[in-house]
Short mmCIF file of C-alpha atoms in Angstrom, two decimals:
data_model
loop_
_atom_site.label_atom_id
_atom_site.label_comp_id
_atom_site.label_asym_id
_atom_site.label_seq_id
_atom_site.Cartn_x
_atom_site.Cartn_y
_atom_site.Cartn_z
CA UNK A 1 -93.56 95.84 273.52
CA UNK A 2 -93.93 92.13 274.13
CA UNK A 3 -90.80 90.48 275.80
CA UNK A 4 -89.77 87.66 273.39
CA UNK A 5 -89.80 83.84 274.22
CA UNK A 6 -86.50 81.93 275.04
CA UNK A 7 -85.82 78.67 273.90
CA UNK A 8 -83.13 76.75 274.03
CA UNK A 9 -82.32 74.08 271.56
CA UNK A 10 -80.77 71.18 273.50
CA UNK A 11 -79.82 67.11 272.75
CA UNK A 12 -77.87 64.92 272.41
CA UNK A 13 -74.48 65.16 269.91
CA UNK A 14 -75.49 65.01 266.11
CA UNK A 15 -79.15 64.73 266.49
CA UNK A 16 -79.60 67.90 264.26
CA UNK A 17 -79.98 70.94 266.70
CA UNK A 18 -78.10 73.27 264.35
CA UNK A 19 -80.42 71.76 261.30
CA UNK A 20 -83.07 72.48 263.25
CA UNK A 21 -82.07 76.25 263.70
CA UNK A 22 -81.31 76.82 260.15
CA UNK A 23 -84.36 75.58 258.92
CA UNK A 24 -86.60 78.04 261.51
CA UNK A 25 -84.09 80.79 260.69
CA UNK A 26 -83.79 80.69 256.71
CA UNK A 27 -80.28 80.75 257.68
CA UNK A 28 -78.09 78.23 255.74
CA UNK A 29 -74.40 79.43 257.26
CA UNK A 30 -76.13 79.84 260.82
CA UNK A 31 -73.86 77.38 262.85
CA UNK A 32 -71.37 74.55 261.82
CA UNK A 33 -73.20 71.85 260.68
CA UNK A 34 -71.24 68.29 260.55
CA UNK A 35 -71.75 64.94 260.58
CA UNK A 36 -69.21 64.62 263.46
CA UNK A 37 -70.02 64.42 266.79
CA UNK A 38 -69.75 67.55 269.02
CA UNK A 39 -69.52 70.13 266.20
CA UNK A 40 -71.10 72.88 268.42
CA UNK A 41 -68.73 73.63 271.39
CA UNK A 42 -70.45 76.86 273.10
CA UNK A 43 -74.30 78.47 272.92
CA UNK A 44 -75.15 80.16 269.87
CA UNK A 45 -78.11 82.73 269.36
CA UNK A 46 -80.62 83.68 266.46
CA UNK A 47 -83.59 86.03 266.75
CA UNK A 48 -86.74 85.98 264.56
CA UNK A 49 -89.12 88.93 264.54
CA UNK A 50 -91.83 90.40 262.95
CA UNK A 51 -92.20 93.93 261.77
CA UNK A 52 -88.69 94.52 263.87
CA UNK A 53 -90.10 93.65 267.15
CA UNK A 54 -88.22 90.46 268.30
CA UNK A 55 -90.49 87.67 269.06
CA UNK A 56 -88.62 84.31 269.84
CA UNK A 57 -84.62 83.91 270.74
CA UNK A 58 -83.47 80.84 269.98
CA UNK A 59 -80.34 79.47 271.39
CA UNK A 60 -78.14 76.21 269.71
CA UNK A 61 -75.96 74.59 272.60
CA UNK A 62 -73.52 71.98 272.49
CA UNK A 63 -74.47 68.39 272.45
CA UNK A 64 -75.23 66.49 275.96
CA UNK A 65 -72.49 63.38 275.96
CA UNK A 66 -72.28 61.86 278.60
CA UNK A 67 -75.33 61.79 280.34
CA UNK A 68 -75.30 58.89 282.43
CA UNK A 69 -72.13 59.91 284.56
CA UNK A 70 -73.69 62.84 284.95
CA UNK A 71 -76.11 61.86 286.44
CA UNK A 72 -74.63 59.58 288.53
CA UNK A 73 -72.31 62.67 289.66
CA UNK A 74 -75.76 64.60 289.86
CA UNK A 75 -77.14 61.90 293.06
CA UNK A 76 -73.10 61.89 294.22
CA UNK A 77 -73.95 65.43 295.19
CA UNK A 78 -76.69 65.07 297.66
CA UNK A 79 -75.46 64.76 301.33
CA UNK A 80 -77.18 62.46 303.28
CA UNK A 81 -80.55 62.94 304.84
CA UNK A 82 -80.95 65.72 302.15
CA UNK A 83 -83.28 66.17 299.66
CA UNK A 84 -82.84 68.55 296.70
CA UNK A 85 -85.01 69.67 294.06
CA UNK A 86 -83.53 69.52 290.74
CA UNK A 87 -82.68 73.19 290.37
CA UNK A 88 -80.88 72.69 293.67
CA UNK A 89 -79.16 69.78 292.39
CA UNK A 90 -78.09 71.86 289.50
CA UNK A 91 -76.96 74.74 291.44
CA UNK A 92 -74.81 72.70 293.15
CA UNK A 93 -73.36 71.15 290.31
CA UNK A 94 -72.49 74.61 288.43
CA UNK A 95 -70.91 75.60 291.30
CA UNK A 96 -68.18 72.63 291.41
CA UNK A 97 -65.39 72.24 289.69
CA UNK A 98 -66.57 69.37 287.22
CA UNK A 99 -68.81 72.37 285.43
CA UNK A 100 -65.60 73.86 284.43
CA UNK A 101 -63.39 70.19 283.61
CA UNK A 102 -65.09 66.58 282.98
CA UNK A 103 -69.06 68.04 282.37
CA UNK A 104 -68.06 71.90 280.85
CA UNK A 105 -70.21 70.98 277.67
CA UNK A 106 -73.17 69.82 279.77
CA UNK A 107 -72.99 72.42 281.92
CA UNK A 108 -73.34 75.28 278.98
CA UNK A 109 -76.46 73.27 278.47
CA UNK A 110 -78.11 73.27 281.28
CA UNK A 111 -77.00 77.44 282.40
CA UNK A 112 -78.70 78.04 278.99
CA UNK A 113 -82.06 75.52 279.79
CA UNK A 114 -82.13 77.64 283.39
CA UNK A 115 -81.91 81.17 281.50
CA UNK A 116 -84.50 80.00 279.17
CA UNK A 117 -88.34 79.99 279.18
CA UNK A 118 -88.56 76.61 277.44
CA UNK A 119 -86.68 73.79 275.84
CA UNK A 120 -86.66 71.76 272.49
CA UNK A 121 -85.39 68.53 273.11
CA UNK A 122 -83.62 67.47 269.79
CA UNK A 123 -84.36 63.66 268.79
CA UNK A 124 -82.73 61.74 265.71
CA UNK A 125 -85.46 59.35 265.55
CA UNK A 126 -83.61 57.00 263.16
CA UNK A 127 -81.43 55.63 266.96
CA UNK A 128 -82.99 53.46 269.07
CA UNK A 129 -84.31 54.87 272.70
CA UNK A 130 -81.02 54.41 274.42
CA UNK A 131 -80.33 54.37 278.41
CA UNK A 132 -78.41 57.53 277.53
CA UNK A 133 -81.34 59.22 276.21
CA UNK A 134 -83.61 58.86 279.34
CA UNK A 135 -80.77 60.26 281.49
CA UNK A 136 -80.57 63.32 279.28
CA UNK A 137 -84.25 63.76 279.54
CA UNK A 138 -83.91 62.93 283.57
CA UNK A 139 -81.48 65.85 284.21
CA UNK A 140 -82.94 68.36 281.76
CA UNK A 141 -85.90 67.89 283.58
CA UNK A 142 -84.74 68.81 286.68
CA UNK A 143 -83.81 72.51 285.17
CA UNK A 144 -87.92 72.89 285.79
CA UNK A 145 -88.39 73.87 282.09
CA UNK A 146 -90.82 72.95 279.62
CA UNK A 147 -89.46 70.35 277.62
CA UNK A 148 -91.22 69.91 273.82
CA UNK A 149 -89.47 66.55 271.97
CA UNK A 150 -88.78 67.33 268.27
CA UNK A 151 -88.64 64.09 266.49
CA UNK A 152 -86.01 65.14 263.84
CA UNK A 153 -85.16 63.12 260.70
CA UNK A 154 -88.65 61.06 260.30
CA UNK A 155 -88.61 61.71 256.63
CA UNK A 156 -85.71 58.51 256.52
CA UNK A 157 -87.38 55.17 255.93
CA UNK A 158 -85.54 53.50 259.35
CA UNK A 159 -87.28 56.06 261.90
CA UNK A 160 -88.24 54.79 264.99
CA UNK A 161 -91.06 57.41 265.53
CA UNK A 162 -93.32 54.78 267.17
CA UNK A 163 -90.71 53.37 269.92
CA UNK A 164 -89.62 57.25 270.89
CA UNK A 165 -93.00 57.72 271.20
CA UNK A 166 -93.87 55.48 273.63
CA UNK A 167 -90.62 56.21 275.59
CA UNK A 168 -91.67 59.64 276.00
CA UNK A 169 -95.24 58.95 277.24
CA UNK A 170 -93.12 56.95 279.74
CA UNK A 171 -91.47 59.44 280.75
CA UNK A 172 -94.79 61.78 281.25
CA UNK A 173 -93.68 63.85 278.31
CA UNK A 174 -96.62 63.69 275.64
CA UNK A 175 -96.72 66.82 273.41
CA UNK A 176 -94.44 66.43 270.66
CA UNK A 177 -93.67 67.22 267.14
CA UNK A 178 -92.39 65.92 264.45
CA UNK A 179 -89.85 67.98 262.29
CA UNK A 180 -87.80 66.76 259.50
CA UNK A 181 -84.78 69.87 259.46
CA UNK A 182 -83.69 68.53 255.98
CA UNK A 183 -87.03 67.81 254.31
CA UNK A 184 -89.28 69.86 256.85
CA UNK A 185 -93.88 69.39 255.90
CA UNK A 186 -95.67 72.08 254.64
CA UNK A 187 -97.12 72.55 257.92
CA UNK A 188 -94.36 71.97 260.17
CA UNK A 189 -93.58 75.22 261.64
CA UNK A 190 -97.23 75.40 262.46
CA UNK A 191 -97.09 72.21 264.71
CA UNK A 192 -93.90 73.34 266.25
CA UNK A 193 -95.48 76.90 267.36
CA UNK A 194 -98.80 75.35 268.43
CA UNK A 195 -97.46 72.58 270.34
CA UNK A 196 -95.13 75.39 272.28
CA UNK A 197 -98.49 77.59 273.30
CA UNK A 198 -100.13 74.06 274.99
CA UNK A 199 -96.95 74.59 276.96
CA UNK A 200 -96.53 78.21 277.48
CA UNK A 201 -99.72 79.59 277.15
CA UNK A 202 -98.23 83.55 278.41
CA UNK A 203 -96.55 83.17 274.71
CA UNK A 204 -99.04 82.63 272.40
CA UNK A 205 -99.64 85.92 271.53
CA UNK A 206 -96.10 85.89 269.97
CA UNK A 207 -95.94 82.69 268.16
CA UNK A 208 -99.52 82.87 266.62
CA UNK A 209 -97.69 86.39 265.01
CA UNK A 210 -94.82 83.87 263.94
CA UNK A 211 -97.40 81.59 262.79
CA UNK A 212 -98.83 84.25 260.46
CA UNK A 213 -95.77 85.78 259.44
CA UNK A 214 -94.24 82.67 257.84
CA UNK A 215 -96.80 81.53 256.42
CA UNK A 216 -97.22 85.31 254.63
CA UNK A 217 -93.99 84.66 253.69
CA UNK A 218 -94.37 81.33 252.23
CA UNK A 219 -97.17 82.87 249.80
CA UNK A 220 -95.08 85.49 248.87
CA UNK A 221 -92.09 83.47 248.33
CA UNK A 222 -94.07 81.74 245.59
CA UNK A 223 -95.84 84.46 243.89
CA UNK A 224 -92.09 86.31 243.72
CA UNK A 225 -91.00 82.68 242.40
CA UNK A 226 -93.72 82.63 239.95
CA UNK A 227 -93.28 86.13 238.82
CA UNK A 228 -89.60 85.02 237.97
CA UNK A 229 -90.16 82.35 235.74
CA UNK A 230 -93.38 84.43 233.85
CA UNK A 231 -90.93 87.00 233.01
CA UNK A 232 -88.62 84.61 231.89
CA UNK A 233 -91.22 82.75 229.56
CA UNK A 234 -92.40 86.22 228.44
CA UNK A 235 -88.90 87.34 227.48
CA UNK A 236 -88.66 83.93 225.60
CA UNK A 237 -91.58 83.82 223.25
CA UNK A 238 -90.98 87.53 222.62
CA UNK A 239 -87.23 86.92 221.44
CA UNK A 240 -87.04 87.52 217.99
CA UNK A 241 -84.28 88.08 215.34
CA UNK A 242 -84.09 88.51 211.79
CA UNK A 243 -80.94 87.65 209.74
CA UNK A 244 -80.47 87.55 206.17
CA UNK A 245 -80.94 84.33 204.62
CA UNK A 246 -76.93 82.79 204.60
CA UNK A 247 -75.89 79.95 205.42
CA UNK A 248 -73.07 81.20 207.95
CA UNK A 249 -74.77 84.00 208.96
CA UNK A 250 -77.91 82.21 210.14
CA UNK A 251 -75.72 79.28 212.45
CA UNK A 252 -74.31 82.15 213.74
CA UNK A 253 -77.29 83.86 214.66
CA UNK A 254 -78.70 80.72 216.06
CA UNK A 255 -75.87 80.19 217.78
CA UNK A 256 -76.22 83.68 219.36
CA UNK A 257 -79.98 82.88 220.33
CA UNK A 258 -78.92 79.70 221.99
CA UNK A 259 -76.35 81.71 224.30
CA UNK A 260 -78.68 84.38 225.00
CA UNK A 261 -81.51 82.37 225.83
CA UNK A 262 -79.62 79.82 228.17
CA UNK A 263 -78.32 82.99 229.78
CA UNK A 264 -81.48 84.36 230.29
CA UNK A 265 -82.44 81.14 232.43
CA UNK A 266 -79.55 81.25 234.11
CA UNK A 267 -80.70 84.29 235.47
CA UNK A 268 -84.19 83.33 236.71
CA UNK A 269 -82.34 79.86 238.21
CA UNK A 270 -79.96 82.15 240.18
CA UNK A 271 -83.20 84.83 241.00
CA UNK A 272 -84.88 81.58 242.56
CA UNK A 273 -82.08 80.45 244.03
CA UNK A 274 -81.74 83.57 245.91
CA UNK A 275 -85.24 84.54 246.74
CA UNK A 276 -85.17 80.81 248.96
CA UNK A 277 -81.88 82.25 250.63
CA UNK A 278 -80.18 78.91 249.07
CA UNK A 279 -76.72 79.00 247.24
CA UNK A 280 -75.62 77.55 243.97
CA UNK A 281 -73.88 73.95 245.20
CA UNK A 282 -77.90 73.72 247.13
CA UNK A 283 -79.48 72.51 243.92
CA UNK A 284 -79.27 69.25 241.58
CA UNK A 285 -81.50 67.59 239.31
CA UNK A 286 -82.10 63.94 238.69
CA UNK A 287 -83.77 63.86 235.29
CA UNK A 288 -82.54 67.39 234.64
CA UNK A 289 -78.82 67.79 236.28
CA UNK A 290 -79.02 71.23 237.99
CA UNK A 291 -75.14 71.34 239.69
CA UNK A 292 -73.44 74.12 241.12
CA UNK A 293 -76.63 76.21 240.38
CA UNK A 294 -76.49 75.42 236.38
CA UNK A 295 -78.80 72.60 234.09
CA UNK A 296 -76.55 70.28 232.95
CA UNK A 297 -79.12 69.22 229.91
CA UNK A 298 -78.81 71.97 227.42
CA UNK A 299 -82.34 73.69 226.91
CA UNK A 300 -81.92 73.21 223.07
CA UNK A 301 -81.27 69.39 223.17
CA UNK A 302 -83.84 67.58 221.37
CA UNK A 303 -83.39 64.81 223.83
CA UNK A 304 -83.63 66.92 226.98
CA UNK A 305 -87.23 67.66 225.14
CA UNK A 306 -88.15 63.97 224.61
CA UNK A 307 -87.29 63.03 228.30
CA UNK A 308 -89.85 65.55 229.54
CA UNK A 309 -92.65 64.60 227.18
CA UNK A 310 -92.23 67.70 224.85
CA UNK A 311 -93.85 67.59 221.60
CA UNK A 312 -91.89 69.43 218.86
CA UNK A 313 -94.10 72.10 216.83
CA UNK A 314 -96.57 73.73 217.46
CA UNK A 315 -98.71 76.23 215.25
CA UNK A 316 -97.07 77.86 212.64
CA UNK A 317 -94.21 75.66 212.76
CA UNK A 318 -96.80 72.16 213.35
CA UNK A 319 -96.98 72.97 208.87
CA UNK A 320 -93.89 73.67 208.34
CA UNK A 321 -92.31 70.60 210.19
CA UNK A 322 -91.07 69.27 207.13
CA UNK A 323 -89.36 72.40 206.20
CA UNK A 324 -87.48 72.84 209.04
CA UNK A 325 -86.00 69.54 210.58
CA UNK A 326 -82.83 70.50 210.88
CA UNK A 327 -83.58 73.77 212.05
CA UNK A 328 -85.59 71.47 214.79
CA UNK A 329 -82.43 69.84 215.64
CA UNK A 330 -80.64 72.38 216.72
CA UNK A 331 -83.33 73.54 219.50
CA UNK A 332 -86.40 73.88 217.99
CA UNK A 333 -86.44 77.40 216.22
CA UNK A 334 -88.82 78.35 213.71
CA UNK A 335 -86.57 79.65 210.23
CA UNK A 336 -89.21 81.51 208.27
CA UNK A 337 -88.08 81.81 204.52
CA UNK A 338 -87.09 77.78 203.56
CA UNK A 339 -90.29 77.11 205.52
CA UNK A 340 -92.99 79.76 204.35
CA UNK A 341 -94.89 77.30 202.11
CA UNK A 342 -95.41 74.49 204.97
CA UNK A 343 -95.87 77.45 207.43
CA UNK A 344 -98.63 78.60 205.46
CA UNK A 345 -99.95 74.92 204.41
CA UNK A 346 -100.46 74.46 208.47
CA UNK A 347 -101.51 77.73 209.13
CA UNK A 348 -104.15 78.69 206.28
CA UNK A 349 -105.54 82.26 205.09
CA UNK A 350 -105.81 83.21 209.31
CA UNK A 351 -102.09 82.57 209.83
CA UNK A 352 -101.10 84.88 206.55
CA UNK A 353 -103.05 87.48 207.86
CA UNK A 354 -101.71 87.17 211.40
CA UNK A 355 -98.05 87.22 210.48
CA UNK A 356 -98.80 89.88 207.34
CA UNK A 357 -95.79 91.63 205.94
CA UNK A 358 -93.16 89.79 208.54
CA UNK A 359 -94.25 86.36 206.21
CA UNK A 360 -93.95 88.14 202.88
CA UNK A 361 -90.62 90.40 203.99
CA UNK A 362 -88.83 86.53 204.17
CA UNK A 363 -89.75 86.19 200.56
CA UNK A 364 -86.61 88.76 199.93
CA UNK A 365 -84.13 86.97 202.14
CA UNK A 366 -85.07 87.73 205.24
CA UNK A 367 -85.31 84.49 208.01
CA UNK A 368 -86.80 85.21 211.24
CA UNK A 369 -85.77 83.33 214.23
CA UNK A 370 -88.40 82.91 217.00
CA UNK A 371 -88.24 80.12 219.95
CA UNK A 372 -90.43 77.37 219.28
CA UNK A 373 -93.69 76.19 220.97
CA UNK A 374 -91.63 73.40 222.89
CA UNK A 375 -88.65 75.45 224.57
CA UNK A 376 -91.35 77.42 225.89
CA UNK A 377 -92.77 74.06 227.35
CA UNK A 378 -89.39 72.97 228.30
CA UNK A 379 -88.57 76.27 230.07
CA UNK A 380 -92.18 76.50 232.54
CA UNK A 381 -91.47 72.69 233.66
CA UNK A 382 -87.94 72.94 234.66
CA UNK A 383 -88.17 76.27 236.28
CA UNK A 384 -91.61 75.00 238.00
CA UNK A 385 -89.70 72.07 239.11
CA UNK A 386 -87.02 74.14 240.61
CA UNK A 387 -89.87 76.34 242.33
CA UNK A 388 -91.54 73.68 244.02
CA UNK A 389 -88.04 71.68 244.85
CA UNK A 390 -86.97 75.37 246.71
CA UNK A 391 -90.24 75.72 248.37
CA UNK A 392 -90.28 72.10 249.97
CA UNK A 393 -86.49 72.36 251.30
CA UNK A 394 -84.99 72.78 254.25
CA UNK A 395 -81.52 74.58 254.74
CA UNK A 396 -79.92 72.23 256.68
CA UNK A 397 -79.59 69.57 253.92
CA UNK A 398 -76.53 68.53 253.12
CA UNK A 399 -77.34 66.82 249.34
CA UNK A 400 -78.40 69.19 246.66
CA UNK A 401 -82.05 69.98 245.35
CA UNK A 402 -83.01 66.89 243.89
CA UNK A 403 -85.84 67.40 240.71
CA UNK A 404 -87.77 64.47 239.77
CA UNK A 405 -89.93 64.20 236.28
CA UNK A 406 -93.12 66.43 236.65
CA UNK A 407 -96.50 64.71 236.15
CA UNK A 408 -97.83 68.04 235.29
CA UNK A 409 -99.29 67.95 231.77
CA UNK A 410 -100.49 71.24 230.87
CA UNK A 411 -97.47 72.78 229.48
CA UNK A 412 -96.52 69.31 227.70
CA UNK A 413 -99.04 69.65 226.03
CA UNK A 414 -101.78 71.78 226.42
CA UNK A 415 -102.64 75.33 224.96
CA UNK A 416 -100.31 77.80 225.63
CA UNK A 417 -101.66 80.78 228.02
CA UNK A 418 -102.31 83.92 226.03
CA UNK A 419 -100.07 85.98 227.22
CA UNK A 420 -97.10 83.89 225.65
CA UNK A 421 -99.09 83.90 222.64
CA UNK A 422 -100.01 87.76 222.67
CA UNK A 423 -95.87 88.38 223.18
CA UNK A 424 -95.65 86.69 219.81
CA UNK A 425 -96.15 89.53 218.51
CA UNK A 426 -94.67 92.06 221.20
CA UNK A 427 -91.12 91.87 220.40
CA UNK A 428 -90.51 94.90 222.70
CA UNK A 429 -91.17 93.01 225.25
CA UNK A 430 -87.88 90.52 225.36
CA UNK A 431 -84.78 91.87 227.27
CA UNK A 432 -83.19 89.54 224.64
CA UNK A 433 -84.00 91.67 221.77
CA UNK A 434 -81.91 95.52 221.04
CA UNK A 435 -84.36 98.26 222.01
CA UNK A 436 -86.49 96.63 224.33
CA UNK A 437 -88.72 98.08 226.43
CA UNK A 438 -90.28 95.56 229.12
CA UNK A 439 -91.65 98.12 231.45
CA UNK A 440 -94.77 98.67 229.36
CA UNK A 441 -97.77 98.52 231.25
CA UNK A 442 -99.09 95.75 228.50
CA UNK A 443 -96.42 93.76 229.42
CA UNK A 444 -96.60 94.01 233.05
CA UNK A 445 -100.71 93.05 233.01
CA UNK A 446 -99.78 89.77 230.70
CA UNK A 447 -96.89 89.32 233.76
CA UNK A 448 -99.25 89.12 236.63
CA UNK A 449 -101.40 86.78 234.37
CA UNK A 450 -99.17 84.65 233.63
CA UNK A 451 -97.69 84.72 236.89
CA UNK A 452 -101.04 83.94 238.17
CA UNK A 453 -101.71 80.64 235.50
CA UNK A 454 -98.37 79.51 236.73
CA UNK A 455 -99.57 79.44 240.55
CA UNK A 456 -102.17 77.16 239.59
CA UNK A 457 -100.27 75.03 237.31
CA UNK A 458 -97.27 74.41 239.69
CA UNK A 459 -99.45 74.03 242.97
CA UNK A 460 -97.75 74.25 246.35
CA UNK A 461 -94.81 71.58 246.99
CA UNK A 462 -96.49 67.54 247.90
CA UNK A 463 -96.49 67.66 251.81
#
């Protein structure tokens, strides 16, 4: 069994170690994170492996803060005429008393550096290159480690990527990598990995497995996310309910829909939510509020439709338009007896014989209630949104998921895919409807295919 790598994550106070360690882990309660300084007080360890063999240890230690006494207490040490290495130097300093009073915090720091078989040296690129900075770098340097610079936070628009890079090369230290913990590219563990086999070549066996691993995962994270929302849409367009044609009756009925339906998403939000290892208070829309895990536009608001781009009707109900306004008011539902004539005015001889007896049966007082066209629309963009928001995050952030409009234009607008046509007329399909019975292998094909329309549509997150 391969022995697995060491690292230890090291810096400066509040320069995003911890961050850094819950993105690579998945691991959103790993640590304290804080926006005061010295949150971490003492090392702290997280494993990752593949197929249960271990593969890379990483270790979060407490923020270096006061680097330049240090090392001023660091050349104190040296007797004259003598001339010490840097582990030396070290030594010397962990045995003194200052490693256990004035420099306790650097001195976890540097015992874990020693123990380790490399180092990532934690940046917050938006701070100038301080004299602080280069004395941190001086002394972890002498622990005779590789040392890889991760230029944290270089998503904000005030990085200084440019100057830290140049006071690096200075400094003989030119691999580096740039990783945003809060907003982390597609690519980034990828870098990270590759730029630690230029420097420990023995360990690339390990971290090319890493390599492959998380990006398996990524793939399957989204085909599990797109799986989600397909069964969602299917259990949407093959909700169906009849009631008899009252006035009180049917609001209540539609009422009931509504719930049931907004419920349903509820579900697949929360399914998401967890199959991205976020919580609930981790996502928020702009356009469409998602806080504390739940849209704060209501699915069946006409309005929520309109800011998306959603055209009402759509087939059957395109005819019967007229018919049904205020029906289309209250969320877009199709009522089939006060709108047979327009239903079959848009739909002609081919949509009489598609719908058959469940057209005529509404002739004696029966109303069938059936999601429109344009909740379906409404329902793929939103969740698709949340997909791609999940995908791109990172699980150190501190602000919510934040959704932005999608320029996507298929499901605005464009044909809907068969298989949410075919479950039309597949109302055993729906968990929403009494007597379902979604485990039928029909079902289940029209899943993956849908599933599979939805990759394509969606797309991985922008890098």
């Amino acid at each position: 069994m391969t022995e697995a790598l060491t690292l230890a994550v090291v810096g400066h106070t509040n320069v995003g170690k911890t961050s850094l360690l819950r993105t690579l882990t998945r691991d959103r309660g790993f640590g304290e994170v804080s926006h005061r300084p010295s949150t971490t007080r003492h090392v702290e360890g997280a494993r990752l492996s593949v197929d249960g063999e271990a593969l890379l240890e990483l270790y979060d230690t407490p923020g270096l803060e006061d680097a330049i006494a240090l090392r001023d207490h660091l050349d104190a040490l040296e007797r004259p005429g003598e001339r010490l290495d840097g582990p030396s130097r070290l030594a010397r300093l962990l045995e003194g008393n200052e490693a256990r009073g004035r420099f306790e915090q650097e001195a976890k720091v540097i015992r874990q550096l020693l123990a380790s078989d490399a180092g990532l040296y934690v940046i917050d690129a938006r701070e100038p290159v301080l004299a602080k900075y280069r004395d941190e770098l001086a002394v972890l340097a002498m622990c005779g480690r590789p040392l890889l610079p991760v230029l944290n936070f270089v998503a904000a628009a005030s990085h200084r990527e440019a100057d830290w890079r140049e006071a690096l090369a200075r400094l003989g230290l030119h691999a580096l990598v740039k990783f945003d913990s809060v907003a982390p590219p597609l690519d980034g563990e990828r870098r990270l990995y590759e730029s630690l086999a230029l420097l420990l070549e023995k360990a690339r066996p390990q971290l090319e497995r890493l390599i492959a691993d998380h990006e398996a995962q990524q793939v399957s994270r989204r085909q599990a996310g797109a799986r989600l929302i397909a069964d969602l849409l299917l259990d949407a367009a093959a909700c169906r309910r009849s009631v008899v044609a009252q006035p009180d009756l049917e609001r209540a009925a539609v009422r009931d829909l509504h719930r049931r339906v907004r419920q349903r998403e509820q579900r697949c939000v929360e399914a998401l939510l967890q199959l991205y290892a976020f919580r609930a208070d981790d996502a928020e829309a702009g356009d469409l509020p998602l806080l504390d895990g739940r849209w704060g536009d209501d699915l069946f608001n006409p309005e929520t439709l309109r800011r998306l781009g959603v055209q009402l009707g759509g087939g059957v109900a395109a005819g019967a338009a007229a018919g049904v306004g205020i029906d289309l008011l209250v969320g877009g539902l199709t009522l089939g007896a006060a709108t047979l004539i327009g239903a079959l005015a848009g739909g002609g001889a081919q949509t009489a014989r598609h719908y058959g007896n469940r057209l005529l049966g509404k002739l004696k007082g029966q109303r069938e209630l059936t999601l429109d066209d344009a909740v379906l629309r409404l329902l793929a963009l939103r969740q698709g949104q949340l997909l791609q928001a999940l995908a791109a995050r990172g699980h150190a952030a501190f602000e919510a998921v934040r959704l932005t409009l999608p320029q996507e234009e298929g499901w605005r607008s464009g044909r809907l895919p068969d298989a949410l046509r075919n479950a039309r007329a597949h109302p055993e399909w729906s968990s929403l409807n009494p007597g379902a019975k979604p485990e039928q292998p029909e079902r289940r094909t029209h899943l993956e295919a849908l599933a599979a329309s939805l990759l394509v549509e969606t797309g991985p997150p922008a890098p």
